[in-house]
Every structure is written in structure tokens, then in C-alpha cells.
Coordinates of C-alpha atoms and ligand atoms in Angstrom, one line a residue:
M1 CA -41.2 -241.2 18.5
L2 CA -39.2 -238.3 19.9
P3 CA -37.0 -237.7 21.7
N4 CA -34.5 -240.4 20.6
K5 CA -32.7 -242.5 23.1
R6 CA -30.2 -239.8 23.9
G7 CA -33.0 -237.3 24.6
Y8 CA -32.8 -235.4 21.3
F9 CA -35.6 -233.8 19.3
G10 CA -33.7 -233.4 16.1
D11 CA -30.7 -231.2 17.0
F12 CA -32.1 -230.1 20.3
G13 CA -32.2 -231.5 23.8
G14 CA -29.7 -233.9 25.4
K15 CA -28.1 -234.0 28.8
F16 CA -25.4 -231.4 29.5
V17 CA -24.8 -231.9 33.2
P18 CA -22.0 -232.6 35.7
E19 CA -21.0 -236.3 36.1
T20 CA -22.6 -236.4 39.6
L21 CA -26.1 -235.9 38.1
M22 CA -25.8 -238.5 35.4
A23 CA -26.7 -241.4 37.7
A24 CA -29.7 -239.4 39.1
L25 CA -30.9 -238.7 35.5
N26 CA -30.5 -242.3 34.5
Q27 CA -32.4 -243.5 37.5
L28 CA -35.2 -241.0 36.8
E29 CA -35.3 -242.1 33.2
L30 CA -35.5 -245.8 34.1
E31 CA -38.1 -245.2 36.8
Y32 CA -40.2 -243.1 34.5
K33 CA -40.1 -245.7 31.7
K34 CA -41.2 -248.4 34.2
A35 CA -43.9 -246.1 35.6
K36 CA -45.3 -245.3 32.1
K37 CA -45.9 -249.0 31.5
D38 CA -47.2 -249.7 35.0
K39 CA -51.0 -249.7 35.1
K40 CA -51.0 -249.0 38.8
F41 CA -49.1 -245.8 38.3
R42 CA -51.4 -244.6 35.6
V43 CA -54.5 -245.4 37.6
E44 CA -53.0 -243.6 40.7
L45 CA -52.0 -240.5 38.7
N46 CA -55.4 -240.3 37.0
Y47 CA -57.0 -240.7 40.4
Y48 CA -55.2 -237.6 41.8
L49 CA -55.7 -235.6 38.6
R50 CA -59.4 -236.2 38.8
E51 CA -60.2 -236.2 42.6
Y52 CA -57.5 -233.7 43.7
A53 CA -56.7 -231.4 40.9
G54 CA -60.1 -231.3 39.3
R55 CA -59.7 -232.8 35.8
P56 CA -61.1 -232.9 33.2
T57 CA -61.1 -229.2 32.8
I58 CA -63.9 -227.5 30.8
L59 CA -63.5 -226.6 27.1
Y60 CA -65.4 -223.3 27.2
P61 CA -67.0 -221.8 24.1
A62 CA -66.1 -218.1 24.6
R63 CA -69.0 -216.6 22.7
N64 CA -68.5 -213.0 23.8
L65 CA -64.8 -213.1 23.2
S66 CA -65.4 -214.6 19.7
Q67 CA -67.9 -211.8 19.0
V68 CA -65.4 -209.1 20.0
I69 CA -62.6 -210.7 17.9
G70 CA -65.1 -210.8 15.1
R71 CA -64.2 -214.0 13.3
G72 CA -63.9 -217.6 14.2
K73 CA -65.1 -219.6 17.1
I74 CA -62.9 -219.4 20.2
Y75 CA -62.7 -222.1 22.9
L76 CA -60.8 -221.8 26.1
K77 CA -59.2 -224.8 27.7
R78 CA -59.8 -223.9 31.3
E79 CA -56.6 -224.9 33.1
D80 CA -57.1 -221.9 35.3
L81 CA -59.8 -223.9 37.1
L82 CA -57.4 -226.5 38.4
H83 CA -56.5 -226.8 42.1
T84 CA -53.7 -224.1 42.7
G85 CA -54.9 -222.1 39.7
A86 CA -52.7 -223.2 36.8
H87 CA -51.6 -226.2 34.7
K88 CA -48.5 -226.7 36.8
I89 CA -50.2 -229.2 39.0
N90 CA -50.5 -231.8 36.2
N91 CA -46.8 -232.1 36.2
T92 CA -46.1 -231.9 40.0
L93 CA -48.6 -234.7 40.7
G94 CA -46.9 -236.9 38.1
Q95 CA -43.4 -236.1 39.5
V96 CA -44.3 -236.5 43.1
L97 CA -45.6 -240.0 42.4
L98 CA -42.3 -240.8 40.7
A99 CA -40.4 -239.4 43.7
K100 CA -42.4 -241.7 46.0
R101 CA -41.6 -244.7 43.7
M102 CA -37.9 -243.7 44.0
K103 CA -38.2 -243.5 47.8
K104 CA -36.9 -239.9 47.8
S105 CA -37.9 -238.0 51.0
R106 CA -37.1 -234.5 49.9
I107 CA -38.4 -232.4 47.0
I108 CA -36.8 -229.3 45.6
A109 CA -38.0 -227.0 42.9
E110 CA -37.4 -223.7 41.2
T111 CA -40.1 -221.1 40.6
G112 CA -40.6 -217.9 38.6
A113 CA -44.3 -216.8 38.9
G114 CA -44.5 -218.9 42.1
Q115 CA -47.1 -221.1 40.4
H116 CA -44.8 -224.0 40.1
G117 CA -43.5 -223.5 43.6
V118 CA -47.1 -223.5 44.9
A119 CA -48.0 -226.6 42.9
T120 CA -44.9 -228.4 44.2
A121 CA -45.4 -227.3 47.8
T122 CA -49.0 -228.5 47.5
V123 CA -48.2 -232.0 46.4
A124 CA -45.3 -232.2 48.9
A125 CA -47.7 -231.3 51.7
M126 CA -50.2 -233.9 50.6
F127 CA -47.6 -236.7 50.3
G128 CA -45.7 -235.7 53.4
L129 CA -42.4 -234.9 51.8
K130 CA -39.9 -232.1 52.8
C131 CA -39.9 -229.3 50.3
E132 CA -37.6 -226.4 49.4
V133 CA -38.3 -223.9 46.7
Y134 CA -35.7 -221.7 45.0
M135 CA -37.0 -218.3 43.9
G136 CA -35.3 -215.2 42.6
S137 CA -35.6 -212.3 45.1
E138 CA -37.1 -210.1 42.3
D139 CA -39.8 -212.7 41.8
I140 CA -40.4 -212.9 45.5
Q141 CA -41.2 -209.2 45.4
R142 CA -43.5 -209.5 42.4
Q143 CA -45.3 -212.6 43.6
R144 CA -45.8 -212.0 47.3
L145 CA -49.0 -213.9 47.5
N146 CA -47.5 -217.1 46.2
V147 CA -44.6 -216.9 48.6
I148 CA -47.0 -216.7 51.5
R149 CA -48.9 -219.7 50.0
M150 CA -45.8 -221.8 49.8
K151 CA -44.9 -221.0 53.4
L152 CA -48.4 -221.9 54.6
L153 CA -48.1 -225.2 52.8
G154 CA -45.0 -225.9 54.9
A155 CA -42.3 -225.4 52.2
K156 CA -39.1 -223.4 52.7
V157 CA -38.7 -220.6 50.2
V158 CA -35.0 -219.9 49.5
P159 CA -34.4 -216.4 48.0
V160 CA -31.8 -216.3 45.2
E161 CA -29.9 -213.1 44.9
T162 CA -27.6 -213.9 42.0
G163 CA -27.8 -212.6 38.4
S164 CA -31.1 -211.2 37.4
K165 CA -32.7 -212.6 40.6
T166 CA -35.4 -214.4 38.5
L167 CA -36.2 -217.8 37.3
K168 CA -32.9 -218.5 35.4
D169 CA -30.9 -218.0 38.6
A170 CA -33.3 -219.9 40.8
T171 CA -33.0 -222.8 38.4
T172 CA -29.2 -222.7 38.6
Q173 CA -29.3 -222.8 42.4
A174 CA -31.8 -225.7 42.4
I175 CA -29.5 -227.7 40.1
R176 CA -26.6 -227.0 42.5
D177 CA -28.7 -228.2 45.5
W178 CA -29.5 -231.4 43.5
V179 CA -25.9 -232.1 42.8
T180 CA -25.2 -232.0 46.5
N181 CA -28.2 -233.9 47.8
V182 CA -29.1 -236.2 45.0
K183 CA -29.4 -239.3 47.2
D184 CA -32.5 -238.4 49.1
T185 CA -33.8 -235.5 46.8
H186 CA -35.9 -235.4 43.7
Y187 CA -35.8 -232.2 41.7
I188 CA -39.2 -231.3 40.2
I189 CA -38.6 -229.1 37.2
G190 CA -41.6 -227.0 36.4
S191 CA -41.5 -226.9 32.6
V192 CA -40.4 -228.9 29.5
V193 CA -36.8 -227.7 30.0
G194 CA -33.6 -229.1 31.6
P195 CA -31.7 -232.3 30.7
H196 CA -33.3 -235.4 29.4
P197 CA -35.7 -237.0 30.5
Y198 CA -37.4 -233.8 31.9
P199 CA -38.6 -232.3 28.6
A200 CA -40.2 -235.5 27.5
M201 CA -41.5 -236.4 30.9
V202 CA -43.0 -233.0 31.7
R203 CA -44.6 -233.0 28.2
D204 CA -46.2 -236.4 28.8
F205 CA -47.6 -235.2 32.1
Q206 CA -49.0 -232.0 30.5
S207 CA -50.3 -233.8 27.5
V208 CA -53.5 -234.5 29.4
I209 CA -54.5 -231.0 28.4
G210 CA -54.4 -231.7 24.7
K211 CA -55.8 -235.2 25.0
E212 CA -58.9 -233.9 26.8
A213 CA -59.2 -230.9 24.4
R214 CA -59.1 -233.3 21.4
Q215 CA -61.9 -235.4 22.7
Q216 CA -63.9 -232.4 23.8
I217 CA -63.7 -230.6 20.5
L218 CA -64.6 -233.7 18.6
K219 CA -67.6 -234.1 20.7
L220 CA -68.7 -230.4 20.6
E221 CA -67.9 -229.7 16.9
G222 CA -67.5 -233.0 15.3
R223 CA -64.1 -232.0 13.9
L224 CA -60.6 -230.9 14.9
P225 CA -59.7 -227.3 15.5
D226 CA -57.9 -225.1 12.9
Y227 CA -55.6 -223.4 15.5
L228 CA -54.2 -224.1 18.9
V229 CA -52.9 -221.0 20.6
A230 CA -50.9 -221.0 23.9
C231 CA -48.3 -218.8 25.6
V232 CA -44.7 -220.1 25.8
G233 CA -42.5 -219.6 28.8
G234 CA -40.5 -222.8 29.3
G235 CA -43.2 -224.2 27.0
S236 CA -45.1 -226.8 29.1
N237 CA -48.7 -225.7 28.7
S238 CA -48.2 -225.1 25.0
I239 CA -46.5 -228.5 24.4
G240 CA -49.1 -230.1 26.6
I241 CA -51.9 -228.9 24.3
F242 CA -50.0 -229.2 21.0
Y243 CA -48.4 -232.7 21.4
P244 CA -51.6 -234.9 21.1
F245 CA -52.4 -233.1 17.8
F246 CA -48.9 -233.5 16.4
N247 CA -50.0 -235.9 13.7
D248 CA -53.1 -233.9 12.8
K249 CA -51.2 -231.9 10.2
K250 CA -54.1 -229.6 9.5
V251 CA -54.2 -228.3 13.1
K252 CA -51.9 -225.3 13.2
F253 CA -49.8 -224.6 16.4
I254 CA -49.2 -221.0 17.5
G255 CA -46.9 -220.2 20.4
I256 CA -46.9 -216.8 21.9
E257 CA -43.8 -215.5 23.7
A258 CA -43.3 -212.3 25.7
A259 CA -42.0 -209.3 23.8
G260 CA -41.7 -207.4 27.1
T261 CA -41.2 -203.7 26.6
A262 CA -39.3 -204.0 23.3
L263 CA -37.6 -206.7 21.2
K264 CA -34.2 -205.4 22.4
E265 CA -31.5 -206.9 24.5
G266 CA -32.7 -207.4 28.1
K267 CA -36.2 -206.2 27.5
H268 CA -38.1 -209.3 26.4
A269 CA -38.3 -213.0 26.7
A270 CA -39.0 -214.0 23.1
T271 CA -36.6 -216.9 23.0
L272 CA -37.8 -218.6 19.9
V273 CA -38.5 -215.4 18.0
K274 CA -35.2 -213.7 18.8
G275 CA -32.8 -216.3 20.3
H276 CA -30.0 -218.5 19.1
T277 CA -29.1 -222.1 19.8
G278 CA -27.1 -222.6 22.9
I279 CA -26.9 -224.6 26.1
L280 CA -28.6 -223.7 29.3
H281 CA -29.6 -225.7 32.4
G282 CA -28.6 -229.0 30.9
T283 CA -30.2 -228.8 27.5
K284 CA -29.4 -227.6 24.0
S285 CA -32.1 -225.3 22.8
D286 CA -32.8 -221.7 21.7
L287 CA -31.9 -219.1 24.2
L288 CA -31.3 -215.4 24.6
Q289 CA -27.7 -214.5 24.5
D290 CA -25.5 -211.5 23.8
K291 CA -22.9 -211.3 21.1
F292 CA -20.3 -212.9 23.5
G293 CA -22.6 -215.9 24.1
Q294 CA -23.5 -214.9 27.6
V295 CA -27.1 -215.6 28.6
D296 CA -29.2 -212.4 28.4
I297 CA -31.5 -211.2 31.1
A298 CA -35.1 -211.8 30.2
H299 CA -38.0 -209.5 30.9
S300 CA -41.7 -209.9 30.9
I301 CA -44.6 -208.4 32.9
A302 CA -45.6 -212.1 33.4
A303 CA -43.1 -213.8 35.8
G304 CA -44.0 -217.2 34.3
L305 CA -42.7 -216.1 30.9
D306 CA -39.6 -214.4 32.2
Y307 CA -37.0 -217.1 31.2
P308 CA -34.2 -216.8 28.6
G309 CA -34.5 -220.4 27.5
V310 CA -37.2 -222.6 26.1
G311 CA -37.9 -226.4 25.9
P312 CA -36.0 -228.2 23.1
E313 CA -39.1 -229.7 21.6
H314 CA -40.3 -226.2 20.7
S315 CA -37.0 -225.4 19.0
Y316 CA -37.5 -228.6 17.0
Y317 CA -41.2 -227.7 16.1
K318 CA -40.0 -224.3 15.0
K319 CA -37.2 -225.7 12.9
I320 CA -39.4 -228.3 11.1
G321 CA -42.2 -225.7 10.7
R322 CA -44.7 -227.6 12.8
A323 CA -45.4 -224.6 15.0
Q324 CA -45.1 -220.8 14.6
Y325 CA -44.0 -218.5 17.3
F326 CA -44.8 -214.8 17.7
A327 CA -44.2 -212.2 20.5
V328 CA -46.7 -210.0 22.3
T329 CA -45.6 -207.0 24.5
D330 CA -46.4 -206.3 28.1
K331 CA -48.8 -203.5 27.1
Q332 CA -50.6 -205.8 24.7
A333 CA -50.9 -208.5 27.3
M334 CA -52.5 -206.0 29.7
E335 CA -55.1 -205.4 27.0
G336 CA -55.7 -209.1 26.6
F337 CA -56.0 -209.3 30.4
K338 CA -58.6 -206.6 30.5
L339 CA -60.5 -207.9 27.5
L340 CA -61.1 -211.4 28.9
S341 CA -61.9 -210.1 32.3
Q342 CA -64.5 -207.7 31.0
V343 CA -66.2 -209.7 28.2
E344 CA -66.2 -213.2 29.7
G345 CA -65.9 -212.5 33.5
I346 CA -62.8 -214.6 33.6
I347 CA -59.6 -213.0 35.0
P348 CA -56.7 -214.7 33.3
A349 CA -53.1 -214.9 34.5
L350 CA -50.8 -212.4 32.7
E351 CA -49.1 -215.3 30.9
P352 CA -52.0 -216.5 28.8
S353 CA -53.1 -212.8 28.5
H354 CA -50.4 -212.7 25.8
A355 CA -52.1 -215.4 23.9
I356 CA -55.5 -213.7 24.3
Y357 CA -54.2 -210.5 22.8
Y358 CA -52.7 -212.4 19.9
L359 CA -56.3 -213.5 18.8
K360 CA -56.7 -209.9 17.5
I361 CA -53.8 -210.5 15.1
L362 CA -54.8 -214.1 14.3
K363 CA -58.2 -212.7 13.2
N364 CA -56.7 -211.8 9.8
R365 CA -56.0 -215.4 9.1
L366 CA -59.4 -216.7 10.4
K367 CA -62.5 -217.6 8.5
K368 CA -66.0 -217.2 9.9
N369 CA -66.1 -220.9 10.9
S370 CA -62.5 -221.4 12.0
I371 CA -62.1 -223.1 15.3
V372 CA -59.5 -221.9 17.7
I373 CA -58.6 -223.5 21.1
L374 CA -56.6 -221.2 23.4
C375 CA -55.0 -222.7 26.4
L376 CA -56.0 -220.6 29.4
S377 CA -53.0 -221.8 31.5
G378 CA -53.8 -220.0 34.7
R379 CA -56.0 -217.6 36.6
G380 CA -55.1 -214.0 37.4
D381 CA -55.4 -213.8 41.1
K382 CA -51.7 -213.8 41.5
D383 CA -51.4 -210.8 39.2
V384 CA -54.0 -208.4 40.5
D385 CA -51.3 -206.5 42.5
I386 CA -49.2 -205.8 39.4
V387 CA -52.2 -205.0 37.2
S388 CA -53.8 -202.6 39.7
K389 CA -50.6 -200.7 39.9
L390 CA -50.6 -200.2 36.1
I391 CA -54.2 -199.3 35.5
Ligands
LIG401 C1 -45.7 -221.0 34.6 C2 -46.8 -220.5 33.8 C3 -46.7 -220.4 32.4 C4 -45.4 -220.6 31.7 O1 -44.9 -221.9 31.7 P1 -45.0 -222.9 30.5 O2 -44.0 -224.0 30.9 O3 -44.5 -222.2 29.3 O4 -46.4 -223.4 30.4 C5 -47.8 -220.0 31.7 N1 -48.9 -219.7 32.4 C6 -49.1 -219.8 33.7 C7 -50.4 -219.5 34.3 C8 -48.0 -220.2 34.5 O5 -48.1 -220.3 35.8

């Protein structure tokens, strides 16, 4: 079972952090190990996932979309229907329960699209914990509605003005805060990134997506799907749906990254497609870097994909050929966005709109009866501002 004891998925992962954080990471790892074995913890987490977040989510047979694509049977795993509007709440619920076990009174988080910030502020409000969310000032502009939401939920939103003023810089600031306040603070990372044990822990919390989808498709179709398709930012909704199918070798995994405006320096966020191995935010993985090894600025129309790194487990899946990764441009994502809205009456977030567009390309590999499950990671309410400006 991966990762190994030192937190490695093959060559990727590990813990590259200052000495002051080692104790906190070890405490988190130990507590998480105990919690995983503790029936009470699992019952409590399942309770909140069900009664608060709204699980299980529907596996929707998208007949109209399938017809437009022209081949194959497409199902949507409707994570957009969850409380707060995206898959992020699966992870924040798990981590807030861990924070409670560790008796931490303060929660910090980083956020890009604002979805993780909202999901964190939400659970902090419910469990009565203090909450501060780091967010790039560029993203604050782009995701105004989510900023208001976080404030209404009682969280403090801390603008980050350094670097590209997006998710990468917010993450760096959050890590800095954690170093200083590690005693009473738990840092809820929003994706399968960061130092061990985060990539494995967040994957486990998000695996509920794939576990449900597996049972649901077996019940509906009597067999496993041929393809799983999901968008990849940090990589949590995709790993969440992929991982429970890891040993089902016939199920193909396809991750879709953001090609932005072009696959050129500073214009995209296609980390697995274009990046190189390096170290960012405490983990060894693929990342976008220039010829001097400096981390490149990422770009995507979807704030949730706008990150120059990616979870180490994805780098591993790519290396061993378990998953394939492709990139879809801003423009194509807009097409995917419009398509799903218009044929199914479901307004998707811009992030999974990348995956929706890719179905048009995947079509060439599909047979009439191929089954495809696409992870619809979130709803599009947060993006209507951006989209309406572009139409
Ligand atoms: C944050 C976000 C993503 C990207 O994050 P992953 O960790 O790659 O899943 C994708 N879709 C939505 C709706 C998001 O909010």
C-alpha cells in the first residue's frame, strides 16, 4: 500500500519542511493513523458526510450529453450537489474532526477558487473553531462571492500580495503561519499536495467519491466503467474517484489539466503534461518551472486549477502508466461549460468544464457501449461572473 512509511509514492512525495513542522506532521500522522482504526471516528465522519454534506451523491446518467458526444454512456458523479457546492467538504469534514481530536482551537487554510476556503470556514463555524484563510489578492478579485461567503461564515480572509497573488503564494503564507502557531493551530490543506501525511490523508477522505461511484455503477450497469475522467488541479477530486479503482486494471484513468491560453511559460497550469520533477510546498512532485528551476506562474480561467504543482500520487500514476493526463484550454473549457448547461440543465464549475470538453476528444477512443464516469467536482455559481464577461 502506498505511500510507504516515509510518505513516498515511488519517487514522489516525502516531507520537505523546516524542523519546526516535523513534530506537527508527526503528530498529525500518528493521530490520523489512530483515527483511521477508530470505529467512533469513522462513524462520526460518516454521520457528517451523510447528514450535513449530503452524501451519497447521485451518479447521474447524462443521456443528453451522451447523445451529443455521440458514442458511449456518460455518467456524472454529482459532487456539485454537496453542501458548499464542491467535493472540498469531504476533506474539510475529515480534517476538522482530526483537529478536534488533537484539541486544536484554530484552523488555517489556503484557497484558490475560494471553494476550499468556504468548505473550511463552513466546518470551522459548525465546530466552533477560529478560522483564518489565506487567499491571493488576484483570486480575491476573481472569486468575490466566495470571499463574502467566508466572511459571513465568520472566517478572516487574509489577502496575499506576493508573487502571482494566487494559490501558490497563499499556500506559502499558510505554511509560514503554521510554523509560527503550530501549537494551537491545524492547517487544513485543500488538496492531495503538501508534505506527508497530507497527500495520503486527503486522498483517503476524498476516496468516498470513488467508493460510492464503484458501488453505484455496479448496481446500475452490472459492470465497472471503461473510463474515469476528472479535472486535475492539486488532484484531489481525481484521486478521490480514481483510487478505489486502482486495482481494477481495465478501468482507465484520465486526468485533465488546464492548458490556459497556450502551453507556453506562464500561460497554463498543465503540470503533469508539461512540468518537471521538483520540490514545492513540502513535497517532491511534478511542477512548472523555468530553465533556472524557479517555480513558474500558472494560469487557468478556473481558479481551482491555477496551481503550478500537483499531488505526488499523480506523478506516480503517470510514471507507472496507470493514468493518462491531457490538457484543455480556457476556451475549450468555456465550451464544455456551455454544453453541459445547455443540454443537461446543470451549470458546472469551470474546473470540471475542462473534463467535460475532453469527452469530445475521448469520443474517438469510445465504443458504442463504453461507460464513462466523469467527476463533476463542483457547481458553476461561483463562475457566472467570469463567464458572463466572456460570452
Ligand atoms: C478546487 C477545485 C478543483 C481542483 O482541485 P482538485 O484538488 O484537483 O480536485 C476542481 N474542481 C472544483 C469545483 C474545485 O473547487
